[in-house]
PDB file of C-alpha atoms in Angstrom:
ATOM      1  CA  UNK X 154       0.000   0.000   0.000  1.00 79.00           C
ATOM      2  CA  UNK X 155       1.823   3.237  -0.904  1.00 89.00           C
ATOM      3  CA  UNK X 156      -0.350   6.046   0.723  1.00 94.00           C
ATOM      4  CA  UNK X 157       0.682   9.077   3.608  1.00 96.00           C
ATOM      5  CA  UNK X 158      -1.394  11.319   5.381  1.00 97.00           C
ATOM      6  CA  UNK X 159       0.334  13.995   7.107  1.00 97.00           C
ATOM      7  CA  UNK X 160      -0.849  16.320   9.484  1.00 96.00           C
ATOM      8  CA  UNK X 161       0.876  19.483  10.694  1.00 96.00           C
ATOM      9  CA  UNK X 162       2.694  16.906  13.351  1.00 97.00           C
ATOM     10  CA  UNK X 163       2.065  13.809  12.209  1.00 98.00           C
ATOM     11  CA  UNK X 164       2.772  11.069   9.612  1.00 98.00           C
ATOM     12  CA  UNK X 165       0.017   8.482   8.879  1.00 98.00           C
ATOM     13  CA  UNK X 166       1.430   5.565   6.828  1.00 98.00           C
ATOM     14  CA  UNK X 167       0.986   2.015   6.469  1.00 98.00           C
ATOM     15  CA  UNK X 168       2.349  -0.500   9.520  1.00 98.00           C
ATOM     16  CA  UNK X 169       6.005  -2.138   8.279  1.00 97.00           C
ATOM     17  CA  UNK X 170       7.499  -4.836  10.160  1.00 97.00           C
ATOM     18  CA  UNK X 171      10.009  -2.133  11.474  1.00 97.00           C
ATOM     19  CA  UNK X 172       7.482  -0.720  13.750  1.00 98.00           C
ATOM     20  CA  UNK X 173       6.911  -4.089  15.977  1.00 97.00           C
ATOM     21  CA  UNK X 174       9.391  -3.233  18.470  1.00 97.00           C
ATOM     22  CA  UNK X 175       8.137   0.461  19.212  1.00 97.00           C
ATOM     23  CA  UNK X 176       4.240  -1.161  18.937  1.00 96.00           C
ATOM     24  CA  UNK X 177       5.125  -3.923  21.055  1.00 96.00           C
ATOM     25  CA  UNK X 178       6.343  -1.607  23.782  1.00 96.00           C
ATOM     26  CA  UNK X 179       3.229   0.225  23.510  1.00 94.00           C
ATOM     27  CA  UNK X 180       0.896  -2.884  23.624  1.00 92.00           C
ATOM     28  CA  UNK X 181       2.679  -4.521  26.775  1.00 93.00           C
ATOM     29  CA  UNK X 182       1.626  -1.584  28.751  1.00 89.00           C
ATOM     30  CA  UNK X 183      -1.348  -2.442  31.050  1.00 85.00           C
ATOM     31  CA  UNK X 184      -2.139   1.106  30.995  1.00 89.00           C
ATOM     32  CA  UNK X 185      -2.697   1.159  27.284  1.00 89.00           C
ATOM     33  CA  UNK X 186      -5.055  -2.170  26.906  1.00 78.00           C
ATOM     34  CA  UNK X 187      -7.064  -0.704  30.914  1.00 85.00           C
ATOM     35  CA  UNK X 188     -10.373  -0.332  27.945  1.00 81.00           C
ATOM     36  CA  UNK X 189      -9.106  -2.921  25.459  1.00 76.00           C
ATOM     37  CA  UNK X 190     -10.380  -6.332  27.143  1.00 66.00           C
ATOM     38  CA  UNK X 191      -6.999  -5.996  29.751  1.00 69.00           C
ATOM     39  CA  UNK X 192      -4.891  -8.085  27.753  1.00 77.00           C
ATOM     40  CA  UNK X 193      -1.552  -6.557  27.038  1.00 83.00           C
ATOM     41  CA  UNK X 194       0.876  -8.391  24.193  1.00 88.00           C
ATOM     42  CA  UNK X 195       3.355 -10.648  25.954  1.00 91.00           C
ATOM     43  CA  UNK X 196       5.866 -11.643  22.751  1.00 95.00           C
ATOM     44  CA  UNK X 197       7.256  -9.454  20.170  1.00 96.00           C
ATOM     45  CA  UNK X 198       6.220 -12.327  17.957  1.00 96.00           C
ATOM     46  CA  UNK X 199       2.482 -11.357  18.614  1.00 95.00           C
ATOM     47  CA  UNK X 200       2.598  -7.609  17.531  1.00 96.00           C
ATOM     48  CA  UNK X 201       4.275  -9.019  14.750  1.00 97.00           C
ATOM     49  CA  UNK X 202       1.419 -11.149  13.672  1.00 97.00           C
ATOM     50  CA  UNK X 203      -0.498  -8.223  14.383  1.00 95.00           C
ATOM     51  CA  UNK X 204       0.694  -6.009  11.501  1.00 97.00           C
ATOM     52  CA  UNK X 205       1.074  -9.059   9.276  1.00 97.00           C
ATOM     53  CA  UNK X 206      -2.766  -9.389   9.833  1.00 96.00           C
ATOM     54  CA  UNK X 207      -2.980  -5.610   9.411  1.00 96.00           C
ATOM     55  CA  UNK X 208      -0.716  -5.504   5.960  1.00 97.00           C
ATOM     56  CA  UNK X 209      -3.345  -8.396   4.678  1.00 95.00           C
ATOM     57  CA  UNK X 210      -5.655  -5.709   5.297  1.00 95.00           C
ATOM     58  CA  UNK X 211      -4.089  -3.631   3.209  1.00 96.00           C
ATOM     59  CA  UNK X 212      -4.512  -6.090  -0.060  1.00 95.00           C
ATOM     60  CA  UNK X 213      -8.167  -7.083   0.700  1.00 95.00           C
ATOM     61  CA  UNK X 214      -9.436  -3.742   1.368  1.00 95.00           C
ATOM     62  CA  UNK X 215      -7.588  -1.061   0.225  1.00 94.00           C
ATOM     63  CA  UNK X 216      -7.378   0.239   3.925  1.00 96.00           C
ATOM     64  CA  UNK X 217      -6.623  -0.780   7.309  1.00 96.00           C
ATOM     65  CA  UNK X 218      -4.633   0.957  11.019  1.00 97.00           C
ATOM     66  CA  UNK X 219      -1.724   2.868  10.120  1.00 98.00           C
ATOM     67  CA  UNK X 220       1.497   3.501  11.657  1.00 98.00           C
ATOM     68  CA  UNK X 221       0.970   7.260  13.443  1.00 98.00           C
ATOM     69  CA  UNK X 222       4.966   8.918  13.498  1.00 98.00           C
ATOM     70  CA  UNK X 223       5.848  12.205  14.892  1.00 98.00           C
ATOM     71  CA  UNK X 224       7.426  14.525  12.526  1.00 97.00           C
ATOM     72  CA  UNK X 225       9.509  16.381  14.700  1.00 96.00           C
ATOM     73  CA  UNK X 226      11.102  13.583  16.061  1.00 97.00           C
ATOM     74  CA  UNK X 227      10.043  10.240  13.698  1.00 97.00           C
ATOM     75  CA  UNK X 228       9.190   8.581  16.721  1.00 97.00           C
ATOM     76  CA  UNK X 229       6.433   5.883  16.099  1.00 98.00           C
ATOM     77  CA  UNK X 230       3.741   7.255  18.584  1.00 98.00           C
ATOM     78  CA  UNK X 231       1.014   4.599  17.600  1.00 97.00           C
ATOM     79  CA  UNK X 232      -1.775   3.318  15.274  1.00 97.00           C
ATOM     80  CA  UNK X 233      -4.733   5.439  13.894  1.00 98.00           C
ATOM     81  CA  UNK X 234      -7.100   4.945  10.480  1.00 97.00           C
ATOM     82  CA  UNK X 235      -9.929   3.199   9.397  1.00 98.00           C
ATOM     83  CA  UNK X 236     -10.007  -0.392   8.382  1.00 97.00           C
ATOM     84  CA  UNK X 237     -12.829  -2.348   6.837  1.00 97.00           C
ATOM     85  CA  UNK X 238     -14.299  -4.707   9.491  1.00 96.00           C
ATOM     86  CA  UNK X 239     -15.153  -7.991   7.669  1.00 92.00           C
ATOM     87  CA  UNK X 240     -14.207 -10.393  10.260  1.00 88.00           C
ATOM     88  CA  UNK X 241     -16.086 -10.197  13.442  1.00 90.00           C
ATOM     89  CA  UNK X 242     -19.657  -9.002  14.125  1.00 91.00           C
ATOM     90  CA  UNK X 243     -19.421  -5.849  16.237  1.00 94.00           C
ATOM     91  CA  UNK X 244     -23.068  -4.612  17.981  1.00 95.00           C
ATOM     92  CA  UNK X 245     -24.755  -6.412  14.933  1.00 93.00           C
ATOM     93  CA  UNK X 246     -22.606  -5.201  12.538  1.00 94.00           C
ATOM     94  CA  UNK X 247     -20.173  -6.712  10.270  1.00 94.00           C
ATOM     95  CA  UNK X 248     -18.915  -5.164   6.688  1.00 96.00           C
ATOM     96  CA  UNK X 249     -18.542  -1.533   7.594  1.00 97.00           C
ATOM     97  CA  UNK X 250     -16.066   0.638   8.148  1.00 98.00           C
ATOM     98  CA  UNK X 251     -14.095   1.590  12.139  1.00 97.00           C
ATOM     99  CA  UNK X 252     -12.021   4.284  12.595  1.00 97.00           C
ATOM    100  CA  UNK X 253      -9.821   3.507  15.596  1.00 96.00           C
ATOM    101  CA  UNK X 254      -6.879   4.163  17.104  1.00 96.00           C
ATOM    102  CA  UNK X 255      -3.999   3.347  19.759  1.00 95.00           C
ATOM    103  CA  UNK X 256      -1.505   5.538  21.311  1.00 97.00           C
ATOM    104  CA  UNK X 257       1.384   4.939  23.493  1.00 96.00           C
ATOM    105  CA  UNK X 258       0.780   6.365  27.045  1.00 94.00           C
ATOM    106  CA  UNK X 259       3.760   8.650  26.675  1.00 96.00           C
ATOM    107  CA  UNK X 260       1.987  10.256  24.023  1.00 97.00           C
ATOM    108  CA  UNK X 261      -1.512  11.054  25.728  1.00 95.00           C
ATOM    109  CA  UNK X 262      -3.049  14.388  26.127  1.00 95.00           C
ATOM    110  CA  UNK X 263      -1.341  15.905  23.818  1.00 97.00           C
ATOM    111  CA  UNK X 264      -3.766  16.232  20.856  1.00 96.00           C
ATOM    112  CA  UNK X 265      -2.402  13.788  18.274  1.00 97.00           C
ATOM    113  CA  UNK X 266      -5.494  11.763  18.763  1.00 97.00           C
ATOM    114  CA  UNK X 267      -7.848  14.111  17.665  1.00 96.00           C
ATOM    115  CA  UNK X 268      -5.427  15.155  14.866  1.00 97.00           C
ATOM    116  CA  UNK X 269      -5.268  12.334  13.161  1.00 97.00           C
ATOM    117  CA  UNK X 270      -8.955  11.534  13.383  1.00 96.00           C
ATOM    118  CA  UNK X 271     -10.071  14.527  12.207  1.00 95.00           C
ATOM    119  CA  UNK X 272      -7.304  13.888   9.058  1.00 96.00           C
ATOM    120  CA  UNK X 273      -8.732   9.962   8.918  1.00 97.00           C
ATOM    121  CA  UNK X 274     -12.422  11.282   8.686  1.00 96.00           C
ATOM    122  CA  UNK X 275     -11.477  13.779   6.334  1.00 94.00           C
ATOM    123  CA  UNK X 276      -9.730  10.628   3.960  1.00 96.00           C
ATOM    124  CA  UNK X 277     -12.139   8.504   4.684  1.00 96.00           C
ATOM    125  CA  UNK X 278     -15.166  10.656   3.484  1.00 94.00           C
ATOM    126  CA  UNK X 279     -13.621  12.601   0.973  1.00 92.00           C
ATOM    127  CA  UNK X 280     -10.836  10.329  -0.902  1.00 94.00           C
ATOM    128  CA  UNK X 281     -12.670   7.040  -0.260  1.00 95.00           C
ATOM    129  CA  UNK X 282     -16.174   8.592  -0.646  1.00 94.00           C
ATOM    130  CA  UNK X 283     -17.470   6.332   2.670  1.00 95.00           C
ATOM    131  CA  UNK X 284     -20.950   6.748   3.413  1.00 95.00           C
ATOM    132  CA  UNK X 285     -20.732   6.288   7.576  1.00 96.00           C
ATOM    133  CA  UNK X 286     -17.909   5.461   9.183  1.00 97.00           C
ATOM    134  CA  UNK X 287     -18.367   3.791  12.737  1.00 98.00           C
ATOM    135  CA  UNK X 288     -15.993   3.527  15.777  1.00 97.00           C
ATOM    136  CA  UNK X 289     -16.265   1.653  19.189  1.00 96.00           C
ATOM    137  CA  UNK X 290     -15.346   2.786  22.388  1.00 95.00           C
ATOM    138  CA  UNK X 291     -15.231   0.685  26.084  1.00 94.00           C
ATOM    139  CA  UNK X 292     -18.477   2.658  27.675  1.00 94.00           C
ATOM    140  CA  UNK X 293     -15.837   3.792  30.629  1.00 93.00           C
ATOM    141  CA  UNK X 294     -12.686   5.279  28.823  1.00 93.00           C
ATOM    142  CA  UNK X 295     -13.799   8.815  28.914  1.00 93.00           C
ATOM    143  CA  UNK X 296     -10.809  10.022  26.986  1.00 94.00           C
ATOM    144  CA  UNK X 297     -11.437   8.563  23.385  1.00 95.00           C
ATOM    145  CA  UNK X 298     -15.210   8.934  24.136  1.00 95.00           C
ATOM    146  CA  UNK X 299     -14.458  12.962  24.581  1.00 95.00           C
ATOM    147  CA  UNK X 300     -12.228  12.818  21.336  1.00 96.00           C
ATOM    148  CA  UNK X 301     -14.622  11.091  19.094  1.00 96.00           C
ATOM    149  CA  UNK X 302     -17.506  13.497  20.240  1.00 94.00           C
ATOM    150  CA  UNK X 303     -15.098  16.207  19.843  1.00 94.00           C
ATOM    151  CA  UNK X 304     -14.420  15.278  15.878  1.00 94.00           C
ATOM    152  CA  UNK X 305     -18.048  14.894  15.242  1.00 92.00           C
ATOM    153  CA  UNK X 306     -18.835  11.552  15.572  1.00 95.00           C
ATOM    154  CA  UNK X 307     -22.371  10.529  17.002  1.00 95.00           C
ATOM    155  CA  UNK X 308     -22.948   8.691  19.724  1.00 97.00           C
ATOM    156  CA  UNK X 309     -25.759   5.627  18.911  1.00 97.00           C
ATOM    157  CA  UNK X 310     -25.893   3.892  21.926  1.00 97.00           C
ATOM    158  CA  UNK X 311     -24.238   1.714  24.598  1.00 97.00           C
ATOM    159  CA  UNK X 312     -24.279  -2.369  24.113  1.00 96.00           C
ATOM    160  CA  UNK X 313     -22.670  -5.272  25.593  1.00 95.00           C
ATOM    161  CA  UNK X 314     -20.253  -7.660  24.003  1.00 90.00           C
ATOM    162  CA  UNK X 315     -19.747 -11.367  24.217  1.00 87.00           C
ATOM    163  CA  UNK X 316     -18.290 -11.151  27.394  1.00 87.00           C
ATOM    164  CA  UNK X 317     -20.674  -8.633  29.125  1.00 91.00           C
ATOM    165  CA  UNK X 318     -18.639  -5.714  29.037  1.00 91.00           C
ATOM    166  CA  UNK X 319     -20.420  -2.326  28.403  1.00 95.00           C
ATOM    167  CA  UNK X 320     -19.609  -0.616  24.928  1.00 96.00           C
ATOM    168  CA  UNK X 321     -20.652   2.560  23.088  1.00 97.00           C
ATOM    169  CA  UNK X 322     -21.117   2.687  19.444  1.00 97.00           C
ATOM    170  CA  UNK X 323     -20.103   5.800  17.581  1.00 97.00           C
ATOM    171  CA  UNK X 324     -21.273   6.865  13.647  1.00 96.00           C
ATOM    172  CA  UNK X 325     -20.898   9.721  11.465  1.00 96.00           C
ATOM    173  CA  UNK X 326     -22.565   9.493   8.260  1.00 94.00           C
ATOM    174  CA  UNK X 327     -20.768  11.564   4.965  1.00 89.00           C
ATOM    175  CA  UNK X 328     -24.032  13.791   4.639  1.00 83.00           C
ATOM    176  CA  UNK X 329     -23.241  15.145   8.164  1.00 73.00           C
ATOM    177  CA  UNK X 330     -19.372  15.448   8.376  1.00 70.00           C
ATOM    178  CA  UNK X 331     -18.152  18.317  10.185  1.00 55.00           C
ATOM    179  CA  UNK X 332     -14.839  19.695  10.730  1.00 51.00           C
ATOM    180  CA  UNK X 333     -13.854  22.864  13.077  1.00 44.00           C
ATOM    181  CA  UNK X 334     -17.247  22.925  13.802  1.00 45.00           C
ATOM    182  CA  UNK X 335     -18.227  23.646  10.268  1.00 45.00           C
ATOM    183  CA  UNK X 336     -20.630  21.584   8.598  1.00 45.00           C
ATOM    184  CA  UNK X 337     -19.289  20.432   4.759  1.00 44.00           C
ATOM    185  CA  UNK X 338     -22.520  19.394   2.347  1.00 41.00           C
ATOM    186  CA  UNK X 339     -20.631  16.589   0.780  1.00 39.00           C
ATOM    187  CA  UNK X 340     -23.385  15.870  -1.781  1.00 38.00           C
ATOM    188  CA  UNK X 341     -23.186  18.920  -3.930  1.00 31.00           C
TER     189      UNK X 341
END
């Protein structure tokens, strides 16, 4: 896949083997998986699997997480994008489109979250021409619940998962994509 999003401080590109250390030391932190079902990568050899499974992504759908790097510094801070959710059901829901992302606790709070959503949602209605573009959040982890309301995205409602554990389901549908608090008629 040969496609980068940049930002004014970050550089969205696709996952490369080269990132599994700097990914694996962000998904052995406890911290980082508190709203992710608690269950923190233990090998190397996992988060490697992980963005082999992500670059197969990349061939069936055109799309899928990206590496997130810091420009300043070309530090890889974390995954961001949307990917093309064809193999799970999610609240009743398979085939549609998740924007998600993952940061590295060192890199919290300071805005790079909401920067590269508002740059995925931007790609994701206006290069890919999406229709609705969904996102999940663990009903407790106020943070990425703030940042997706903050970019626009709806909230639909709260459900539970296999396991019990409380959800909320996000969507924000092309015809009512805003951005700075501007609304942009995409159908014109």
């Amino acid at each position: 896949m040969n496609l980068t999003i940049e930002t004014n401080r970050l550089l969205l590109r696709p996952l490369k083997l080269s990132d599994a250390e700097p990914m694996f030391a962000m998904d052995k932190n406890p911290e980082v998986h508190k709203y992710l079902w608690q269950n923190p990568t233990q090998t190397i050899e996992e988060t490697i699997k992980i963005i082999e499974f992500v670059q197969g992504q990349y061939e069936r759908n055109n799309i899928g997480r990206f590496a997130t790097i810091l420009k300043e510094t070309g530090e890889f801070i974390g995954w961001t994008g949307i990917k093309f959710v064809d193999d799970h059901v999610e609240n009743g829901n398979t085939n549609f489109y998740d924007y998600g992302y993952r940061l590295n606790e060192k890199f919290w709070n300071k805005g790079y979250a909401t920067e590269a959503s508002i740059a995925w949602l931007d790609y994701g209605f206006n290069q890919m021409n999406i229709d609705k573009i969904n996102a999940y959040t663990h009903h407790d982890n106020g943070a990425s619940n703030h940042i997706l309301q903050k970019v626009g995205m709806n909230f639909m409602e709260d459900y539970l998962d296999k396991d019990g554990v409380l959800w909320k389901w996000w969507q924000l549908l092309r015809t009512k994509y805003e951005i700075n608090g501007t609304s942009i008629n995409l159908n014109t």
